[in-house]
Amino acid sequence: MDKIVVEGGNCLTGTVAISGAKNAALPILASALLTDGMCTFTNVPDLQDIRSILLLLESLGATVTSDAHTVAIDATNLAASEAPYDLVRKMRASILVLCPLVARLGHARVSLPGGCAIGARPINLHLKGLERLGATIDIRHGYVEARARRLKGADIYFDTVTVTGTENIMMAAALADGVSVLRNAAREPEVVALADVLVKMGASIQGAGTAVITINGVKELRPTQTEIIPDRIEAGTFMVAAALTGGDVTLTHCQPAHLSAVCDKLQQTGANVEIQGTSLRITAGQAIGSVDVRTQTYPGFPTDMQAQFMVLMSCAEGQSIIKETIFENRFIHVSELRRLGADITVSGDTAVVRGVKSLFGAPVMASDLRASASLVLAGLVAEGVTEINRVYHIDRGYEQIEDKMRQIGASIWREKM
Ligand code: EPZ
C-alpha cells in the first residue's frame, strides 16, 4: 500500500487542469448497457473507480477499450446480468448497472453494496423506484435479484434526495413503456450530465436539474459520443489548497457554474475568486476568516467538500460550525486532523472547529476518499512532514493528486510500500 508524503509550508502558485468528474463518469459509463453498438467517452478520469466499473462492464459481456482518457464500450452482446460481490464490494457505485440491466435484459442480479466508512448507505430507494416501474425484487444471499418483462412508466417519489438513486431510476425509466415522473429527484450536475447523454441516445427527458424529472420511455436507444463534465469536487479541493497555503492558483478545464456554493464560502473566508470562462483563479486572502458551513444537496454546499473545508477552518482565525446533513458518519477525518494539532469537537452531526496557529506533521491514516484528500491538504500547511497511509482511498477519486499538487509548488511525493 503506497503512502503520500507531504512537507508543509509551501505556497501554491500556478495552473492546474481539472480532470473529468468521477461521479459523472460512473453512471454515464453504465448507461452504455442501455444500447447495442459502440459508445465512446472522452475526458474520462484515469481513476481506480473507473477501472473498477469498466471491469464490471466487461464481466457482463461488453467489449471495453480504453486509452488514457478515452473509453469505448460496445454492449451489443451482453452475456451476463450478474454483478458479483468481489467487484461490487470494491466500488458501491456498481449498483448503477442494476437498472440498465433490468431495462435492457429484463433481469439483473447485483450484490448488495455494503455500507462504507461514511455511512450505511442503503439502496432502498433504488429498489423502491424499480418496483414502482414494475420489477419484482428479491433479496437473498446478499444479492438483489430484479426481473421485469418490460418496465412500465410510473410516478416515483424519493423520500430522500439520492444522487445515484435518481440516476439509476432515470436509466430504467428511459426504456420503460409510458411516462415516468421522478419527484424529489437529485439536482446535481452529474444527474444533468447523465440526462444529457440519455437524450443524445434518443431518450425523452425533461426537467433534469430540477426536483421533478419527466421521462417518456422509448423502445430503444442508440449509441453516442460523450465528453465527461469536469470534476467540481477535485476543483473545490484545489481551491481550498490555494486558500490554505496563501497561494494563487488557476484551475483550467473546469465548470465554475457547478461551484457556486464553494466559491461563495471561500470568498466569505477572505479568498478571492475570479471566473474566466472554463478557468477559475483563486487567490488567498490576507487571513483565513472562520465561516460556518452546512452541507446540503445541490446547489447547496456539497458534502464531498466538507472534510476539505474543515481543514481550512482548522487554520482560520476564530471558530466555525460545520454541520453534516447528508451522511451519518462523515467526520472520520476529525480524529486524524486532531493528530495534526487541529482543535475540533464533534457532537452528532455538528463539528465545532477552533482555528489554531499551526498544524504539525505526523503519520495519519486515510479512511475514505474525501477524508484522505483533507489529510493531504492538512499536510500542505502542517509544520514538518505528514505521511498519509492507505492512499488507495485517494486514488479512487483523484487523478495523480501528488503530481498536480507538485506542479503548483507543493513538496509532495508518493512512496511505494
Ligand atoms: C453520490 O453518492 C456520490 N457518489 C457521493 O460521492 C456523494 O457524497 C453523494 O452522492 C451525495 O452527494 C457517486 O455519485 C458515485 P445519495 P450516493 O444516494 O448516490 C441516503 C464521493 O466522495 N439514501 O445521494 O450513494 C444515503 O444514506 C462520493 O465521490 C437512502 O437512504 O449518495 C444518504 O444519507 C461519496 N436510501 C443520502 O440518502 C437510498 O436508497 C444521500 O445519498 C439511497 C440513499
Short mmCIF file of C-alpha atoms and ligand atoms in Angstrom, two decimals:
data_model
loop_
_atom_site.label_atom_id
_atom_site.label_comp_id
_atom_site.label_asym_id
_atom_site.label_seq_id
_atom_site.Cartn_x
_atom_site.Cartn_y
_atom_site.Cartn_z
CA MET A 1 0.00 0.00 0.00
CA ASP A 2 1.54 3.31 -1.09
CA LYS A 3 1.77 6.35 1.11
CA ILE A 4 1.85 10.02 0.22
CA VAL A 5 4.40 12.21 1.98
CA VAL A 6 3.95 15.99 2.24
CA GLU A 7 6.41 18.58 3.51
CA GLY A 8 4.36 21.54 4.72
CA GLY A 9 4.96 25.26 4.25
CA ASN A 10 4.94 25.86 0.50
CA CYS A 11 2.67 28.46 -1.03
CA LEU A 12 0.87 27.01 -4.07
CA THR A 13 1.01 29.07 -7.25
CA GLY A 14 0.48 28.24 -10.90
CA THR A 15 -2.01 26.47 -13.12
CA VAL A 16 -3.56 23.01 -12.89
CA ALA A 17 -6.02 21.24 -15.22
CA ILE A 18 -9.08 19.64 -13.67
CA SER A 19 -9.96 16.09 -14.76
CA GLY A 20 -13.31 14.65 -15.76
CA ALA A 21 -15.78 14.03 -12.96
CA LYS A 22 -15.73 10.55 -11.38
CA ASN A 23 -19.33 10.90 -10.23
CA ALA A 24 -20.48 11.83 -13.73
CA ALA A 25 -18.41 9.17 -15.49
CA LEU A 26 -19.67 6.25 -13.38
CA PRO A 27 -23.39 6.48 -14.29
CA ILE A 28 -22.60 7.58 -17.86
CA LEU A 29 -20.34 4.58 -18.48
CA ALA A 30 -23.07 2.34 -17.03
CA SER A 31 -25.57 3.87 -19.47
CA ALA A 32 -23.71 2.14 -22.33
CA LEU A 33 -25.54 -1.03 -21.20
CA LEU A 34 -28.80 0.51 -22.41
CA THR A 35 -27.97 0.15 -26.10
CA ASP A 36 -26.15 -2.05 -28.56
CA GLY A 37 -23.40 -0.52 -30.65
CA MET A 38 -20.25 1.39 -29.71
CA CYS A 39 -20.48 4.26 -27.23
CA THR A 40 -17.39 6.46 -26.88
CA PHE A 41 -16.48 8.69 -23.94
CA THR A 42 -13.77 11.36 -23.71
CA ASN A 43 -12.31 13.28 -20.73
CA VAL A 44 -12.80 10.15 -18.63
CA PRO A 45 -10.68 10.45 -15.46
CA ASP A 46 -7.98 7.80 -15.01
CA LEU A 47 -9.08 6.51 -11.59
CA GLN A 48 -9.40 3.24 -9.73
CA ASP A 49 -13.20 3.54 -9.55
CA ILE A 50 -13.35 3.95 -13.34
CA ARG A 51 -11.18 0.89 -13.85
CA SER A 52 -13.49 -0.99 -11.47
CA ILE A 53 -16.68 -0.20 -13.38
CA LEU A 54 -15.03 -1.00 -16.72
CA LEU A 55 -14.03 -4.41 -15.33
CA LEU A 56 -17.64 -4.92 -14.25
CA LEU A 57 -18.99 -3.96 -17.69
CA GLU A 58 -16.54 -6.40 -19.30
CA SER A 59 -17.68 -9.14 -16.90
CA LEU A 60 -21.22 -8.57 -18.23
CA GLY A 61 -20.04 -9.19 -21.78
CA ALA A 62 -19.46 -5.64 -23.02
CA THR A 63 -16.30 -5.03 -25.02
CA VAL A 64 -14.30 -2.20 -23.48
CA THR A 65 -11.29 -0.39 -24.91
CA SER A 66 -9.68 2.46 -23.02
CA ASP A 67 -6.75 4.71 -23.86
CA ALA A 68 -5.73 7.36 -21.35
CA HIS A 69 -8.89 9.46 -21.06
CA THR A 70 -10.93 7.92 -23.87
CA VAL A 71 -13.15 4.86 -23.38
CA ALA A 72 -15.19 2.87 -25.92
CA ILE A 73 -17.88 0.42 -24.79
CA ASP A 74 -19.89 -1.92 -27.01
CA ALA A 75 -22.69 -3.68 -25.12
CA THR A 76 -24.21 -5.36 -28.16
CA ASN A 77 -23.57 -8.87 -26.88
CA LEU A 78 -24.25 -8.87 -23.16
CA ALA A 79 -23.63 -12.36 -21.85
CA ALA A 80 -24.45 -11.95 -18.19
CA SER A 81 -26.60 -9.89 -15.89
CA GLU A 82 -24.80 -10.51 -12.62
CA ALA A 83 -22.57 -8.02 -10.77
CA PRO A 84 -20.52 -10.22 -8.42
CA TYR A 85 -19.75 -9.43 -4.81
CA ASP A 86 -15.99 -9.21 -5.32
CA LEU A 87 -16.47 -6.35 -7.80
CA VAL A 88 -19.34 -4.53 -6.03
CA ARG A 89 -17.62 -4.59 -2.62
CA LYS A 90 -14.73 -2.63 -4.15
CA MET A 91 -16.97 0.07 -5.55
CA ARG A 92 -20.52 0.59 -4.30
CA ALA A 93 -21.45 2.67 -7.35
CA SER A 94 -21.53 -0.68 -9.19
CA ILE A 95 -25.20 -0.58 -8.19
CA LEU A 96 -25.56 1.71 -11.21
CA VAL A 97 -25.64 -1.35 -13.50
CA LEU A 98 -28.78 -2.70 -11.81
CA CYS A 99 -31.39 -0.62 -13.62
CA PRO A 100 -29.74 -0.57 -17.07
CA LEU A 101 -29.54 -4.39 -16.96
CA VAL A 102 -33.20 -4.78 -15.99
CA ALA A 103 -34.26 -2.25 -18.63
CA ARG A 104 -32.17 -3.87 -21.39
CA LEU A 105 -32.29 -7.60 -20.50
CA GLY A 106 -35.28 -7.89 -18.19
CA HIS A 107 -33.24 -9.19 -15.27
CA ALA A 108 -30.24 -8.44 -13.07
CA ARG A 109 -28.51 -9.96 -10.06
CA VAL A 110 -26.34 -7.43 -8.26
CA SER A 111 -24.53 -7.90 -4.98
CA LEU A 112 -25.88 -5.62 -2.29
CA PRO A 113 -23.28 -2.88 -1.74
CA GLY A 114 -22.30 -2.92 1.91
CA GLY A 115 -22.05 0.23 3.94
CA CYS A 116 -18.90 2.24 3.89
CA ALA A 117 -16.88 4.41 6.24
CA ILE A 118 -19.19 7.41 5.88
CA GLY A 119 -22.48 5.65 6.49
CA ALA A 120 -24.85 2.71 6.00
CA ARG A 121 -25.71 3.98 2.51
CA PRO A 122 -28.76 1.81 1.88
CA ILE A 123 -30.21 1.40 -1.62
CA ASN A 124 -33.84 1.03 -0.57
CA LEU A 125 -34.89 3.99 -2.73
CA HIS A 126 -33.24 2.49 -5.82
CA LEU A 127 -35.23 -0.72 -5.21
CA LYS A 128 -38.48 1.09 -4.38
CA GLY A 129 -38.24 3.03 -7.65
CA LEU A 130 -37.53 -0.11 -9.66
CA GLU A 131 -40.50 -1.85 -8.06
CA ARG A 132 -42.70 1.13 -8.90
CA LEU A 133 -41.63 0.59 -12.52
CA GLY A 134 -42.97 -2.96 -12.31
CA ALA A 135 -39.90 -5.03 -11.49
CA THR A 136 -40.07 -7.89 -9.00
CA ILE A 137 -37.28 -7.60 -6.45
CA ASP A 138 -35.88 -10.44 -4.33
CA ILE A 139 -33.05 -10.07 -1.87
CA ARG A 140 -31.25 -13.26 -0.91
CA HIS A 141 -27.74 -14.40 -0.12
CA GLY A 142 -26.53 -10.80 -0.22
CA TYR A 143 -27.78 -10.19 -3.74
CA VAL A 144 -30.60 -8.14 -5.26
CA GLU A 145 -32.41 -10.07 -7.98
CA ALA A 146 -34.66 -7.95 -10.16
CA ARG A 147 -36.87 -9.08 -13.06
CA ALA A 148 -39.29 -7.34 -15.42
CA ARG A 149 -40.53 -8.39 -18.84
CA ARG A 150 -40.91 -4.69 -19.74
CA LEU A 151 -40.79 -1.85 -17.23
CA LYS A 152 -43.81 0.40 -17.10
CA GLY A 153 -43.71 4.16 -16.56
CA ALA A 154 -44.70 5.26 -13.04
CA ASP A 155 -44.84 8.19 -10.67
CA ILE A 156 -41.89 7.83 -8.26
CA TYR A 157 -41.24 9.88 -5.14
CA PHE A 158 -37.83 9.73 -3.46
CA ASP A 159 -38.25 10.02 0.32
CA THR A 160 -34.64 11.24 0.48
CA VAL A 161 -32.77 13.02 -2.31
CA THR A 162 -30.47 10.37 -3.71
CA VAL A 163 -27.97 11.06 -6.49
CA THR A 164 -27.31 7.54 -7.75
CA GLY A 165 -30.91 6.58 -6.94
CA THR A 166 -32.13 9.30 -9.30
CA GLU A 167 -29.57 8.22 -11.91
CA ASN A 168 -30.44 4.52 -11.66
CA ILE A 169 -34.19 5.09 -11.97
CA MET A 170 -33.75 7.62 -14.78
CA MET A 171 -31.89 4.96 -16.80
CA ALA A 172 -34.62 2.38 -16.14
CA ALA A 173 -37.45 4.80 -16.99
CA ALA A 174 -35.75 5.78 -20.27
CA LEU A 175 -36.67 2.34 -21.70
CA ALA A 176 -39.93 1.83 -19.81
CA ASP A 177 -43.31 1.69 -21.54
CA GLY A 178 -45.01 5.01 -20.83
CA VAL A 179 -44.30 8.14 -18.82
CA SER A 180 -42.41 8.27 -15.52
CA VAL A 181 -42.23 11.25 -13.17
CA LEU A 182 -39.40 11.33 -10.62
CA ARG A 183 -40.22 13.61 -7.70
CA ASN A 184 -37.77 14.95 -5.10
CA ALA A 185 -35.11 14.00 -7.64
CA ALA A 186 -31.44 14.92 -7.15
CA ARG A 187 -30.40 18.11 -8.96
CA GLU A 188 -26.62 17.54 -9.05
CA PRO A 189 -24.74 18.44 -12.26
CA GLU A 190 -23.82 14.77 -12.59
CA VAL A 191 -27.55 13.90 -12.84
CA VAL A 192 -27.97 16.54 -15.57
CA ALA A 193 -24.91 15.21 -17.39
CA LEU A 194 -26.39 11.70 -17.43
CA ALA A 195 -29.76 13.02 -18.65
CA ASP A 196 -27.95 14.87 -21.47
CA VAL A 197 -26.28 11.62 -22.56
CA LEU A 198 -29.55 9.67 -22.44
CA VAL A 199 -31.26 12.34 -24.56
CA LYS A 200 -28.41 12.11 -27.09
CA MET A 201 -29.07 8.35 -27.11
CA GLY A 202 -32.72 9.04 -28.01
CA ALA A 203 -34.38 9.24 -24.61
CA SER A 204 -37.14 11.77 -23.89
CA ILE A 205 -36.32 13.52 -20.59
CA GLN A 206 -37.48 16.89 -19.27
CA GLY A 207 -36.65 18.62 -16.00
CA ALA A 208 -33.19 17.18 -15.23
CA GLY A 209 -31.54 19.56 -12.77
CA THR A 210 -34.86 20.25 -11.06
CA ALA A 211 -36.66 18.23 -8.41
CA VAL A 212 -39.18 16.85 -10.93
CA ILE A 213 -37.91 14.85 -13.90
CA THR A 214 -40.37 13.59 -16.53
CA ILE A 215 -39.30 10.70 -18.75
CA ASN A 216 -41.27 9.43 -21.71
CA GLY A 217 -39.99 5.88 -22.24
CA VAL A 218 -38.83 4.78 -25.69
CA LYS A 219 -38.43 1.32 -27.21
CA GLU A 220 -34.71 1.52 -27.75
CA LEU A 221 -31.74 3.82 -27.51
CA ARG A 222 -28.75 4.30 -29.83
CA PRO A 223 -25.04 4.64 -29.08
CA THR A 224 -23.49 8.07 -28.77
CA GLN A 225 -20.27 10.00 -28.10
CA THR A 226 -19.88 11.90 -24.83
CA GLU A 227 -17.37 14.20 -23.14
CA ILE A 228 -17.40 13.84 -19.34
CA ILE A 229 -18.01 17.10 -17.44
CA PRO A 230 -15.25 18.48 -15.18
CA ASP A 231 -14.91 17.29 -11.59
CA ARG A 232 -16.29 20.00 -9.33
CA ILE A 233 -15.03 18.28 -6.18
CA GLU A 234 -11.47 17.98 -7.47
CA ALA A 235 -11.69 21.67 -8.41
CA GLY A 236 -13.01 22.59 -4.96
CA THR A 237 -10.22 20.59 -3.34
CA PHE A 238 -7.55 22.56 -5.22
CA MET A 239 -9.33 25.83 -4.42
CA VAL A 240 -9.05 25.02 -0.72
CA ALA A 241 -5.37 24.13 -1.22
CA ALA A 242 -4.72 27.59 -2.67
CA ALA A 243 -6.69 29.40 0.06
CA LEU A 244 -4.97 27.34 2.75
CA THR A 245 -1.38 27.97 1.63
CA GLY A 246 -1.62 31.70 0.85
CA GLY A 247 -1.49 30.75 -2.80
CA ASP A 248 -2.60 31.95 -6.21
CA VAL A 249 -3.83 29.09 -8.40
CA THR A 250 -5.67 28.99 -11.72
CA LEU A 251 -7.78 25.92 -12.47
CA THR A 252 -8.41 25.16 -16.15
CA HIS A 253 -10.90 22.79 -17.82
CA CYS A 254 -13.42 23.34 -15.04
CA GLN A 255 -17.09 24.31 -14.90
CA PRO A 256 -17.28 27.26 -12.43
CA ALA A 257 -21.08 27.29 -12.53
CA HIS A 258 -21.05 23.96 -10.67
CA LEU A 259 -19.02 25.50 -7.84
CA SER A 260 -21.16 28.46 -6.77
CA ALA A 261 -21.64 27.34 -3.17
CA VAL A 262 -17.94 26.51 -2.76
CA CYS A 263 -16.85 29.81 -4.36
CA ASP A 264 -19.23 31.74 -2.13
CA LYS A 265 -17.98 30.07 1.04
CA LEU A 266 -14.32 30.55 0.13
CA GLN A 267 -14.92 34.23 -0.64
CA GLN A 268 -16.60 34.55 2.77
CA THR A 269 -13.35 33.26 4.33
CA GLY A 270 -11.46 36.08 2.59
CA ALA A 271 -10.20 34.32 -0.55
CA ASN A 272 -10.68 35.95 -3.93
CA VAL A 273 -12.25 34.01 -6.83
CA GLU A 274 -12.13 35.17 -10.45
CA ILE A 275 -14.06 33.26 -13.09
CA GLN A 276 -12.74 33.34 -16.66
CA GLY A 277 -14.85 31.03 -18.87
CA THR A 278 -13.81 27.47 -18.04
CA SER A 279 -10.96 28.72 -15.86
CA LEU A 280 -11.16 29.84 -12.29
CA ARG A 281 -8.47 31.77 -10.40
CA ILE A 282 -8.34 31.57 -6.62
CA THR A 283 -6.05 33.83 -4.58
CA ALA A 284 -5.75 33.53 -0.82
CA GLY A 285 -6.86 36.40 1.40
CA GLN A 286 -4.62 38.20 3.91
CA ALA A 287 -6.04 35.91 6.59
CA ILE A 288 -8.47 32.98 6.72
CA GLY A 289 -11.78 34.00 8.28
CA SER A 290 -13.96 31.47 10.15
CA VAL A 291 -17.21 30.66 8.34
CA ASP A 292 -20.00 28.24 9.29
CA VAL A 293 -20.98 25.55 6.78
CA ARG A 294 -23.96 23.20 6.48
CA THR A 295 -23.72 20.50 3.82
CA GLN A 296 -26.78 20.21 1.59
CA THR A 297 -27.91 18.64 -1.66
CA TYR A 298 -27.07 20.60 -4.82
CA PRO A 299 -26.93 23.56 -5.26
CA GLY A 300 -26.04 23.75 -1.55
CA PHE A 301 -22.55 23.24 -0.14
CA PRO A 302 -21.51 19.70 -1.17
CA THR A 303 -20.93 17.02 1.45
CA ASP A 304 -17.95 15.89 -0.66
CA MET A 305 -16.24 19.20 0.20
CA GLN A 306 -16.92 19.09 3.94
CA ALA A 307 -13.67 17.43 5.03
CA GLN A 308 -11.56 19.72 2.84
CA PHE A 309 -13.29 22.84 4.16
CA MET A 310 -12.77 21.64 7.72
CA VAL A 311 -9.02 21.76 7.18
CA LEU A 312 -9.30 25.39 6.06
CA MET A 313 -11.37 26.23 9.13
CA SER A 314 -8.79 24.46 11.33
CA CYS A 315 -6.30 27.13 10.21
CA ALA A 316 -8.75 30.06 10.35
CA GLU A 317 -8.99 32.90 12.88
CA GLY A 318 -11.85 32.10 15.25
CA GLN A 319 -14.41 29.34 15.49
CA SER A 320 -16.67 27.77 12.85
CA ILE A 321 -19.54 25.31 12.98
CA ILE A 322 -19.69 22.57 10.36
CA LYS A 323 -22.93 20.61 10.09
CA GLU A 324 -23.04 17.39 8.03
CA THR A 325 -26.64 16.74 6.98
CA ILE A 326 -26.19 14.10 4.25
CA PHE A 327 -24.24 11.20 5.78
CA GLU A 328 -24.43 9.99 9.34
CA ASN A 329 -20.73 9.28 9.85
CA ARG A 330 -18.74 11.70 7.78
CA PHE A 331 -16.43 13.08 10.46
CA ILE A 332 -13.90 10.23 10.45
CA HIS A 333 -11.19 12.64 9.31
CA VAL A 334 -11.60 14.61 12.58
CA SER A 335 -9.56 12.18 14.68
CA GLU A 336 -6.75 12.22 12.12
CA LEU A 337 -6.82 16.02 11.87
CA ARG A 338 -6.60 16.17 15.65
CA ARG A 339 -3.38 14.14 15.42
CA LEU A 340 -2.02 17.01 13.33
CA GLY A 341 -2.97 19.52 16.05
CA ALA A 342 -6.44 20.60 14.89
CA ASP A 343 -8.88 21.70 17.59
CA ILE A 344 -12.22 20.12 16.65
CA THR A 345 -15.03 18.80 18.81
CA VAL A 346 -17.85 16.73 17.36
CA SER A 347 -21.34 16.31 18.71
CA GLY A 348 -23.68 14.29 16.48
CA ASP A 349 -23.89 15.92 13.07
CA THR A 350 -22.05 19.04 14.16
CA ALA A 351 -18.33 19.81 14.41
CA VAL A 352 -17.04 22.90 16.23
CA VAL A 353 -13.71 23.93 14.70
CA ARG A 354 -11.43 26.36 16.52
CA GLY A 355 -8.67 27.76 14.34
CA VAL A 356 -5.11 27.06 15.55
CA LYS A 357 -1.88 28.91 14.80
CA SER A 358 -0.37 25.90 13.06
CA LEU A 359 -0.73 22.20 12.41
CA PHE A 360 2.14 19.79 12.94
CA GLY A 361 3.09 16.97 10.58
CA ALA A 362 2.59 13.34 11.67
CA PRO A 363 1.75 9.94 10.16
CA VAL A 364 -2.02 9.68 9.57
CA MET A 365 -4.43 7.11 8.12
CA ALA A 366 -6.84 7.71 5.25
CA SER A 367 -10.30 6.26 5.78
CA ASP A 368 -12.36 7.33 2.79
CA LEU A 369 -11.88 9.28 -0.39
CA ARG A 370 -12.57 12.83 0.72
CA ALA A 371 -11.11 12.35 4.21
CA SER A 372 -7.80 11.34 2.59
CA ALA A 373 -7.90 14.46 0.43
CA SER A 374 -8.33 16.54 3.59
CA LEU A 375 -5.24 14.92 5.11
CA VAL A 376 -3.19 15.86 2.04
CA LEU A 377 -4.46 19.44 2.38
CA ALA A 378 -3.53 19.50 6.07
CA GLY A 379 -0.05 18.23 5.19
CA LEU A 380 0.42 21.19 2.84
CA VAL A 381 0.34 23.61 5.79
CA ALA A 382 1.49 21.45 8.70
CA GLU A 383 4.95 22.16 10.08
CA GLY A 384 7.25 19.30 9.11
CA VAL A 385 6.36 16.07 7.33
CA THR A 386 2.95 14.38 7.11
CA GLU A 387 2.64 10.79 5.89
CA ILE A 388 -0.79 9.70 4.63
CA ASN A 389 -1.16 5.93 4.67
CA ARG A 390 -3.73 3.81 2.75
CA VAL A 391 -3.71 6.20 -0.19
CA TYR A 392 -5.66 3.71 -2.27
CA HIS A 393 -8.64 5.63 -0.91
CA ILE A 394 -7.42 8.78 -2.61
CA ASP A 395 -6.57 7.02 -5.89
CA ARG A 396 -10.24 6.11 -6.22
CA GLY A 397 -11.22 9.72 -6.85
CA TYR A 398 -8.21 11.94 -7.57
CA GLU A 399 -6.10 11.56 -10.70
CA GLN A 400 -2.37 11.91 -9.81
CA ILE A 401 -3.07 14.28 -6.96
CA GLU A 402 0.57 14.43 -5.91
CA ASP A 403 1.74 15.27 -9.47
CA LYS A 404 -0.84 18.02 -9.79
CA MET A 405 -0.01 19.45 -6.36
CA ARG A 406 3.74 19.33 -7.14
CA GLN A 407 3.06 21.15 -10.41
CA ILE A 408 1.86 24.17 -8.38
CA GLY A 409 4.68 24.09 -5.85
CA ALA A 410 3.82 21.52 -3.19
CA SER A 411 6.58 19.41 -1.71
CA ILE A 412 4.77 16.09 -2.03
CA TRP A 413 5.67 12.63 -3.24
CA ARG A 414 4.44 9.03 -3.21
CA GLU A 415 6.39 6.24 -1.56
CA LYS A 416 5.72 2.71 -2.68
CA MET A 417 5.35 0.45 0.34
C1 EPZ B 1 -23.35 10.13 -4.51
O1 EPZ B 1 -23.45 9.03 -3.64
C2 EPZ B 1 -21.87 10.37 -4.72
N1 EPZ B 1 -21.28 9.18 -5.36
C3 EPZ B 1 -21.19 10.63 -3.38
O2 EPZ B 1 -19.82 10.91 -3.63
C4 EPZ B 1 -21.83 11.86 -2.75
O3 EPZ B 1 -21.26 12.09 -1.47
C5 EPZ B 1 -23.35 11.63 -2.61
O4 EPZ B 1 -23.92 11.31 -3.90
C6 EPZ B 1 -24.07 12.86 -2.07
O5 EPZ B 1 -23.85 13.94 -2.91
C7 EPZ B 1 -21.50 8.98 -6.68
O6 EPZ B 1 -22.16 9.75 -7.34
C8 EPZ B 1 -20.86 7.76 -7.27
P1 EPZ B 1 -27.04 9.50 -2.09
P2 EPZ B 1 -24.88 8.30 -3.41
O7 EPZ B 1 -27.80 8.34 -2.56
O8 EPZ B 1 -25.72 8.45 -4.61
C9 EPZ B 1 -29.47 8.13 1.69
C10 EPZ B 1 -17.52 10.71 -3.33
O9 EPZ B 1 -16.79 11.04 -2.39
N2 EPZ B 1 -30.04 7.08 0.83
O10 EPZ B 1 -27.29 10.84 -2.72
O11 EPZ B 1 -24.61 6.95 -2.90
C11 EPZ B 1 -27.98 7.93 1.95
O12 EPZ B 1 -27.77 7.04 3.02
C12 EPZ B 1 -18.84 10.03 -3.06
O13 EPZ B 1 -17.26 10.93 -4.54
C13 EPZ B 1 -31.03 6.24 1.34
O14 EPZ B 1 -31.43 6.36 2.49
O15 EPZ B 1 -25.48 9.19 -2.25
C14 EPZ B 1 -27.52 9.33 2.27
O16 EPZ B 1 -27.77 9.62 3.62
C15 EPZ B 1 -19.03 9.77 -1.58
N3 EPZ B 1 -31.55 5.28 0.53
C16 EPZ B 1 -28.40 10.22 1.39
O17 EPZ B 1 -29.52 9.38 1.02
C17 EPZ B 1 -31.16 5.11 -0.77
O18 EPZ B 1 -31.70 4.23 -1.47
C18 EPZ B 1 -27.73 10.72 0.13
O19 EPZ B 1 -27.17 9.59 -0.51
C19 EPZ B 1 -30.15 5.98 -1.27
C20 EPZ B 1 -29.62 6.95 -0.46
#
